Short mmCIF file of C-alpha atoms and ligand atoms in Angstrom, two decimals:
data_model
loop_
_atom_site.label_atom_id
_atom_site.label_comp_id
_atom_site.label_asym_id
_atom_site.label_seq_id
_atom_site.Cartn_x
_atom_site.Cartn_y
_atom_site.Cartn_z
CA MET K 1 -7.03 2.00 20.93
CA SER K 2 -9.23 4.34 20.25
CA ASP K 3 -12.53 3.86 17.85
CA VAL K 4 -9.98 6.11 14.74
CA ASP K 5 -6.99 4.19 15.48
CA LYS K 6 -9.32 0.93 14.42
CA ARG K 7 -10.96 2.46 11.61
CA LEU K 8 -9.72 2.02 8.17
CA THR K 9 -11.46 3.81 5.43
CA ILE K 10 -11.59 2.96 1.65
CA ILE K 11 -12.13 5.07 -2.18
CA TYR K 12 -12.11 3.27 -5.74
CA GLY K 13 -11.18 4.39 -8.58
CA ASP K 14 -8.97 5.28 -11.12
CA THR K 15 -8.53 9.55 -10.33
CA PRO K 16 -5.99 10.04 -7.56
CA LYS K 17 -5.99 13.08 -7.00
CA GLU K 18 -10.22 13.30 -6.86
CA MET K 19 -9.89 10.59 -4.43
CA THR K 20 -7.48 11.51 -1.72
CA ALA K 21 -9.55 14.56 -1.31
CA LYS K 22 -12.24 12.21 -0.43
CA LEU K 23 -10.61 9.96 1.50
CA LEU K 24 -9.26 13.04 3.48
CA GLU K 25 -12.34 15.22 3.99
CA ALA K 26 -14.10 11.74 4.88
CA VAL K 27 -11.63 11.43 7.98
CA ASP K 28 -11.30 14.84 8.54
CA MET K 29 -7.30 14.51 8.56
CA LYS K 30 -7.10 18.10 10.25
CA SER K 31 -8.65 17.03 13.05
CA LEU K 32 -5.39 14.74 14.18
CA ILE K 33 -3.32 16.95 13.47
CA LYS K 34 -3.17 18.52 17.41
CA LYS K 35 -0.54 20.75 16.63
CA GLY K 36 -2.47 23.40 14.68
CA ALA K 37 -1.57 24.95 12.26
CA SER K 38 2.08 25.28 13.58
CA ALA K 39 2.21 21.69 13.12
CA ARG K 40 5.63 20.30 11.15
CA ILE K 41 4.21 18.02 8.58
CA GLY K 42 6.21 15.66 6.16
CA ILE K 43 5.17 13.63 3.82
CA LYS K 44 6.92 10.36 2.74
CA PRO K 45 5.95 8.29 -0.61
CA ASN K 46 7.85 6.20 -1.86
CA LEU K 47 10.02 6.75 -4.40
CA VAL K 48 12.28 3.45 -4.40
CA ASN K 49 13.45 4.16 -7.77
CA ALA K 50 12.62 6.76 -10.16
CA THR K 51 9.95 4.39 -12.46
CA PRO K 52 6.92 5.72 -13.13
CA PRO K 53 3.60 4.71 -10.58
CA GLU K 54 2.27 2.67 -13.82
CA LYS K 55 5.19 0.38 -13.13
CA GLY K 56 3.96 -0.49 -9.71
CA ALA K 57 7.19 0.31 -7.55
CA THR K 58 5.97 4.07 -7.09
CA THR K 59 3.61 6.49 -4.46
CA HIS K 60 1.91 8.62 -7.84
CA PRO K 61 2.30 12.08 -7.47
CA GLU K 62 -1.09 13.10 -7.63
CA ILE K 63 -1.81 11.42 -4.12
CA VAL K 64 1.02 13.25 -2.44
CA GLU K 65 -0.65 16.94 -4.32
CA ALA K 66 -3.58 16.39 -3.18
CA VAL K 67 -2.32 15.83 0.27
CA ILE K 68 -0.56 18.62 -0.20
CA LEU K 69 -4.24 21.36 -1.68
CA TYR K 70 -5.82 19.54 1.51
CA LEU K 71 -3.29 20.92 4.45
CA GLN K 72 -2.79 24.58 2.88
CA ALA K 73 -6.64 24.67 2.07
CA SER K 74 -6.33 23.50 6.06
CA GLY K 75 -4.41 26.49 7.32
CA PHE K 76 -0.66 24.48 7.43
CA ARG K 77 2.62 26.05 6.09
CA ASP K 78 5.02 24.19 7.51
CA ILE K 79 5.02 20.90 5.11
CA VAL K 80 8.53 18.63 3.58
CA ILE K 81 7.97 16.09 1.36
CA LEU K 82 10.80 13.79 2.61
CA GLU K 83 12.08 10.51 1.21
CA GLY K 84 15.32 8.78 0.02
CA SER K 85 15.24 6.25 -3.12
CA TRP K 86 17.38 2.76 -2.06
CA VAL K 87 20.30 1.92 -2.19
CA GLY K 88 21.88 2.86 -5.87
CA ALA K 89 19.91 4.26 -7.10
CA ASN K 90 19.51 8.07 -7.29
CA THR K 91 17.05 9.70 -4.89
CA GLN K 92 16.67 13.51 -6.96
CA THR K 93 16.35 11.13 -10.08
CA ALA K 94 13.43 10.35 -8.92
CA PHE K 95 12.09 13.44 -7.57
CA ARG K 96 12.81 14.78 -11.51
CA THR K 97 11.17 11.56 -13.03
CA LEU K 98 8.04 11.37 -11.41
CA GLY K 99 7.68 15.57 -10.83
CA TYR K 100 8.13 15.94 -7.41
CA ASP K 101 10.37 18.55 -7.56
CA ARG K 102 7.79 20.50 -9.72
CA LEU K 103 5.66 19.53 -7.05
CA ALA K 104 7.40 21.18 -4.35
CA GLU K 105 8.19 24.55 -6.32
CA THR K 106 4.45 24.44 -7.74
CA TYR K 107 3.18 24.84 -4.13
CA GLY K 108 6.11 26.42 -2.03
CA VAL K 109 6.99 23.06 0.09
CA ARG K 110 10.21 22.06 0.44
CA LEU K 111 11.62 18.32 -1.31
CA LEU K 112 14.30 16.77 0.82
CA ASP K 113 16.50 13.66 -0.04
CA THR K 114 16.82 12.13 2.87
CA LYS K 115 19.83 10.72 2.01
CA ARG K 116 21.55 14.54 1.91
CA ASP K 117 19.92 14.87 5.71
CA ALA K 118 21.74 14.94 9.09
CA PHE K 119 21.36 11.52 11.13
CA VAL K 120 20.70 11.08 15.25
CA GLN K 121 21.35 7.98 16.51
CA LYS K 122 17.94 6.03 18.32
CA SER K 123 17.69 2.37 19.88
CA TYR K 124 15.49 0.45 20.66
CA ASN K 125 15.55 -2.85 21.84
CA GLY K 126 19.49 -3.97 20.93
CA ILE K 127 19.43 -2.93 17.68
CA THR K 128 20.48 1.08 17.33
CA MET K 129 20.59 3.17 14.01
CA GLU K 130 20.84 6.45 11.76
CA ILE K 131 17.46 8.68 11.58
CA SER K 132 16.44 11.08 10.06
CA LYS K 133 17.38 14.23 11.68
CA THR K 134 14.83 16.28 10.30
CA ALA K 135 11.72 13.08 10.32
CA LEU K 136 12.08 13.45 13.35
CA GLU K 137 11.71 16.78 14.86
CA LEU K 138 8.03 16.48 13.07
CA ASP K 139 5.28 16.54 14.44
CA PHE K 140 2.78 15.18 11.65
CA LEU K 141 4.29 12.43 9.70
CA ILE K 142 2.21 11.20 6.56
CA ASP K 143 3.16 7.88 5.66
CA ILE K 144 2.21 7.10 0.97
CA PRO K 145 3.32 4.12 0.45
CA VAL K 146 2.39 1.33 -2.56
CA LEU K 147 0.17 -1.49 -1.96
CA LYS K 148 3.05 -4.37 -3.85
CA GLY K 149 5.26 -6.83 -3.05
CA HIS K 150 8.04 -7.90 -1.95
CA CYS K 151 10.74 -11.11 -2.68
CA GLN K 152 11.96 -10.90 0.89
CA THR K 153 9.22 -10.09 3.39
CA LEU K 154 5.85 -11.22 0.97
CA VAL K 155 4.88 -7.50 0.95
CA THR K 156 5.55 -4.48 1.67
CA GLY K 157 3.79 -1.15 3.36
CA ALA K 158 3.27 1.64 5.49
CA LEU K 159 6.37 0.08 8.16
CA LYS K 160 8.42 -0.74 5.40
CA ASN K 161 8.30 2.93 3.65
CA LEU K 162 9.95 4.41 6.61
CA LYS K 163 13.44 2.38 6.07
CA GLY K 164 13.75 5.85 3.25
CA ILE K 165 14.43 7.83 6.72
CA ILE K 166 17.07 5.60 7.40
CA SER K 167 20.68 6.46 5.74
CA ASP K 168 21.96 4.12 3.19
CA ARG K 169 24.51 2.54 5.65
CA GLU K 170 21.04 2.03 7.94
CA LYS K 171 19.69 0.15 4.84
CA ARG K 172 22.13 -1.91 4.48
CA HIS K 173 22.75 -3.09 7.96
CA PHE K 174 19.18 -3.75 8.10
CA HIS K 175 19.33 -6.80 5.70
CA THR K 176 22.25 -8.10 7.66
CA LEU K 177 19.54 -7.83 9.65
CA GLY K 178 17.32 -9.28 8.42
CA LEU K 179 14.83 -6.87 8.12
CA HIS K 180 12.41 -8.05 10.20
CA LYS K 181 13.00 -6.96 14.14
CA PRO K 182 15.02 -2.93 12.37
CA ILE K 183 11.92 -2.82 10.91
CA ALA K 184 9.44 -3.14 14.26
CA CYS K 185 12.41 -1.03 15.87
CA LEU K 186 12.02 1.96 13.18
CA ASN K 187 8.57 1.90 13.52
CA ARG K 188 8.37 1.28 17.56
CA ILE K 189 11.35 4.48 17.25
CA ILE K 190 8.94 6.88 14.91
CA SER K 191 6.07 5.32 13.74
CA ALA K 192 3.62 7.00 10.85
CA ASP K 193 0.50 9.63 12.11
CA PHE K 194 -1.73 8.96 9.25
CA SER K 195 -1.00 5.75 6.57
CA ILE K 196 -2.53 6.69 2.35
CA VAL K 197 -1.55 3.72 0.94
CA ASP K 198 -1.22 4.35 -2.72
CA GLY K 199 -3.38 0.95 -4.23
CA ILE K 200 -3.42 2.33 -7.47
CA CYS K 201 -1.27 -0.40 -9.73
CA GLY K 202 0.72 -1.61 -7.18
CA ASP K 203 4.03 -4.33 -7.96
CA LEU K 204 2.59 -8.47 -7.08
CA ASP K 205 5.34 -9.33 -5.70
CA PHE K 206 8.29 -6.70 -6.33
CA GLU K 207 9.40 -3.98 -4.31
CA GLU K 208 10.53 -2.48 -8.05
CA GLY K 209 7.50 -2.75 -9.88
CA GLY K 210 7.92 -4.13 -12.76
CA ASN K 211 4.81 -6.56 -12.41
CA PRO K 212 1.96 -3.44 -10.95
CA VAL K 213 -1.71 -4.97 -10.64
CA GLN K 214 -5.00 -2.31 -11.25
CA MET K 215 -6.28 -1.97 -8.41
CA ASN K 216 -7.78 0.98 -8.51
CA ARG K 217 -8.23 2.10 -4.48
CA ILE K 218 -6.62 4.03 -2.04
CA PHE K 219 -6.89 3.50 1.70
CA GLY K 220 -5.46 5.10 4.91
CA GLY K 221 -5.97 4.33 8.80
CA THR K 222 -3.97 6.21 11.64
CA ASP K 223 -2.53 3.26 12.80
CA PRO K 224 0.13 2.02 10.33
CA VAL K 225 0.51 -1.67 11.74
CA LEU K 226 -3.19 -2.20 10.60
CA VAL K 227 -2.97 -0.62 7.90
CA ASP K 228 -0.01 -3.47 6.75
CA ALA K 229 -2.38 -6.46 7.88
CA TYR K 230 -5.15 -5.29 5.33
CA ILE K 231 -2.65 -4.70 2.98
CA ALA K 232 -1.44 -8.37 3.99
CA GLN K 233 -4.80 -9.55 3.05
CA THR K 234 -5.76 -7.87 0.49
CA MET K 235 -2.26 -9.82 -0.82
CA GLY K 236 -4.28 -13.07 0.48
CA TYR K 237 -1.39 -13.51 3.76
CA ARG K 238 -2.85 -13.49 7.11
CA PRO K 239 -1.11 -10.93 9.39
CA GLU K 240 0.74 -13.16 10.72
CA GLU K 241 2.70 -13.91 8.19
CA ILE K 242 4.28 -11.48 8.36
CA GLY K 243 7.68 -10.94 10.93
CA TYR K 244 7.90 -7.27 10.72
CA LEU K 245 3.96 -6.96 10.84
CA LYS K 246 3.69 -9.68 14.18
CA LEU K 247 6.56 -7.87 15.66
CA SER K 248 5.10 -4.30 15.55
CA ALA K 249 2.33 -5.83 17.62
CA ASP K 250 4.39 -7.03 19.42
CA TYR K 251 6.21 -4.16 20.02
CA GLY K 252 2.65 -1.72 20.46
CA VAL K 253 3.77 0.06 17.18
CA GLY K 254 -0.38 -0.80 16.65
CA SER K 255 -2.91 -3.71 16.74
CA ALA K 256 -2.14 -6.72 13.46
CA ASP K 257 -5.84 -7.56 14.26
CA LEU K 258 -8.46 -6.73 11.65
CA SER K 259 -11.51 -8.72 13.07
CA GLY K 260 -11.28 -5.03 15.46
CA ALA K 261 -10.87 -3.16 12.52
CA GLU K 262 -13.72 -0.84 11.17
CA ILE K 263 -13.77 -0.91 7.23
CA VAL K 264 -15.43 2.01 5.82
CA GLU K 265 -16.33 2.34 2.17
CA LEU K 266 -17.04 5.65 0.54
CA ASN K 267 -18.15 4.30 -2.70
CA LYS K 268 -18.14 0.80 -4.71
CA ASP K 269 -15.96 -0.04 -7.85
CA THR K 270 -16.84 1.03 -11.55
CA GLY K 271 -14.08 0.81 -12.91
CA LYS K 272 -13.60 -2.07 -15.97
CA VAL K 273 -10.40 -3.90 -16.85
CA LYS K 274 -7.43 -2.40 -18.47
CA ASP K 275 -5.27 -4.55 -20.10
CA SER K 276 -1.38 -5.27 -18.12
CA PRO K 277 1.94 -5.28 -19.51
CA SER K 278 3.19 -7.33 -16.89
CA ARG K 279 3.49 -11.00 -18.42
CA ILE K 280 2.50 -12.60 -15.01
CA VAL K 281 -0.64 -10.90 -14.55
CA LYS K 282 -2.11 -12.06 -17.77
CA GLU K 283 -0.45 -16.07 -17.18
CA LEU K 284 -2.12 -15.55 -14.77
CA SER K 285 -5.48 -13.96 -16.53
CA ALA K 286 -5.32 -17.16 -19.13
CA TYR K 287 -7.23 -18.86 -16.03
CA THR K 288 -10.48 -17.23 -15.65
CA ALA K 289 -12.78 -15.75 -17.54
CA ALA K 290 -13.89 -12.01 -17.44
CA GLU K 291 -17.44 -10.68 -18.27
CA ASP K 292 -17.49 -6.92 -17.41
CA ALA K 293 -15.51 -7.45 -14.15
CA CYS K 294 -15.33 -4.95 -12.13
CA SER K 295 -10.84 -3.86 -11.58
CA ALA K 296 -11.48 -4.21 -8.44
CA CYS K 297 -12.49 -7.75 -8.07
CA PHE K 298 -10.77 -8.43 -10.68
CA ALA K 299 -7.28 -7.88 -8.58
CA ASN K 300 -7.87 -9.52 -5.99
CA LEU K 301 -9.41 -12.10 -7.89
CA ILE K 302 -5.12 -11.76 -9.84
CA GLN K 303 -3.60 -11.70 -6.02
CA ALA K 304 -5.17 -14.83 -4.68
CA LEU K 305 -4.83 -16.85 -7.97
CA MET K 306 -0.73 -15.51 -7.49
CA ARG K 307 -1.11 -16.89 -3.84
CA LEU K 308 -2.03 -20.08 -5.32
CA LYS K 309 1.00 -19.94 -7.67
CA ASP K 310 3.62 -20.26 -4.79
CA GLU K 311 1.22 -22.64 -3.55
CA GLY K 312 1.36 -25.21 -6.45
CA GLY K 313 -2.65 -24.71 -6.54
CA LEU K 314 -3.36 -23.61 -9.93
CA ALA K 315 -3.19 -26.93 -12.65
CA ARG K 316 -6.48 -27.48 -11.77
CA PHE K 317 -8.32 -24.97 -13.50
CA GLY K 318 -6.45 -24.95 -16.59
CA GLU K 319 -9.59 -26.39 -18.24
CA ASN K 320 -12.10 -25.08 -15.53
CA LYS K 321 -12.04 -20.99 -16.43
CA ILE K 322 -12.67 -18.94 -12.68
CA ALA K 323 -15.98 -16.30 -14.10
CA ILE K 324 -15.93 -13.05 -13.20
CA GLY K 325 -17.70 -9.86 -13.99
CA GLN K 326 -21.65 -8.35 -14.35
CA GLY K 327 -22.20 -10.58 -17.65
CA TYR K 328 -22.43 -13.33 -15.95
CA ARG K 329 -25.67 -11.96 -13.98
CA GLY K 330 -28.24 -14.51 -13.74
CA LYS K 331 -26.14 -16.88 -15.89
CA SER K 332 -26.00 -20.90 -14.63
CA LEU K 333 -23.36 -22.65 -15.22
CA SER K 334 -21.50 -24.96 -12.97
CA CYS K 335 -17.42 -23.29 -13.15
CA PRO K 336 -16.00 -21.64 -10.12
CA GLY K 337 -17.40 -18.19 -10.47
CA ILE K 338 -15.79 -15.03 -7.95
CA GLY K 339 -18.73 -12.81 -6.26
CA ASN K 340 -22.41 -11.50 -6.62
CA CYS K 341 -22.67 -11.70 -10.26
CA THR K 342 -21.96 -15.08 -9.94
CA SER K 343 -24.42 -15.66 -7.07
CA GLU K 344 -26.52 -18.69 -9.61
CA PHE K 345 -23.76 -20.88 -10.60
CA ALA K 346 -23.66 -24.29 -9.06
CA SER K 347 -20.77 -22.66 -6.70
CA HIS K 348 -19.13 -19.52 -6.58
CA VAL K 349 -17.63 -17.21 -3.44
CA SER K 350 -20.41 -13.82 -2.47
CA GLY K 351 -19.71 -10.37 -1.82
CA CYS K 352 -19.50 -7.19 -3.53
CA PRO K 353 -16.48 -7.28 -4.77
CA PRO K 354 -15.35 -10.59 -2.14
CA HIS K 355 -11.72 -9.85 -0.73
CA THR K 356 -8.97 -11.67 -1.54
CA PRO K 357 -8.48 -14.01 1.37
CA GLU K 358 -12.77 -15.79 1.03
CA ILE K 359 -11.37 -15.86 -2.77
CA LEU K 360 -8.08 -17.95 -2.05
CA ASP K 361 -10.22 -19.88 0.87
CA TYR K 362 -12.81 -20.86 -2.28
CA LEU K 363 -10.27 -22.00 -5.10
CA SER K 364 -8.33 -23.82 -2.56
CA TYR K 365 -11.26 -25.65 -1.50
CA TYR K 366 -12.57 -26.06 -5.20
S1 SF4 V 1 -18.94 -9.39 -7.92
FE1 SF4 V 1 -19.99 -8.34 -9.90
S2 SF4 V 1 -20.28 -6.62 -9.14
FE2 SF4 V 1 -19.55 -6.67 -7.55
S3 SF4 V 1 -17.59 -5.90 -7.43
FE3 SF4 V 1 -17.70 -7.97 -8.76
S4 SF4 V 1 -17.58 -8.36 -10.99
FE4 SF4 V 1 -18.67 -5.87 -10.27
#
């Protein structure tokens, strides 16, 4: 595994286009495209359905726009955006609703509904599957999943996002096989060369959106397994709890070992928490007392509270609100405190922002 593969680069904020442009410059993506200007490049967003990105399910088109602008400014011309929505949803409707058709027209790139592509049969480890011919012919695949939960696989990210390049028949087949093994096999046959995770406001627990959490971050790396391990950790899971992640590592797609990863943060989040339309986020927020909390910090707390809720460990915080935010600096209180801003409290979890696993550990033993 090279040093580049061990690196995850993160940028915080709520301006997807500018953030993506900075991220691409920081990782020097053009240097990763070994074939040079003639390379056939695929951009694979997540358009599971035709809902706007604010609902927490789909990739923000501004991220894809920034990728196209970067690639074209770097001399790359052969670019295709490719996606096939989930079974029962119309990809063309998603393209129109989210503005991907206008994006393709404006920048002169191809837009492919993979449901209409030709498919090639490929096999790995006893599973044969139909994969988009166009996807298989690419020289460089940029995968742009959304950081979100999933009712069956717990999380969904770079590895699972490649389900959009198989046929609808194959998507159904994957479900009969329990998802984990076929997803890992698919990624052994074809995997992303670079993954950019849209973590602006992914869904807390469902692939189709509806419970968006303001997360204010975009991150990326060359190893999709490491990227997904980071997604799992951000959502309060251990990577080994996610079946397809563990299998992908076993099959040699990449490494799920975050202890060996180099995490490069390009900035600190300074955004403020916005009101969430989600019922579950409101319900979890009721356990907190936020005073000028940064959005990334608050999002990590919400993810930790969601895991505590799953484990039945929330009740003891009913009266004892969890304090978070810059308004607590210099204050000495006895309630639980999140982040360095609460360092004068009787007890707190340190970090700026503290990560979800540390918050979860702290609250679990509080
Ligand atoms: S610890 Fe304080 S300053 Fe740091 S991210 Fe959290 S709220 Fe913001």
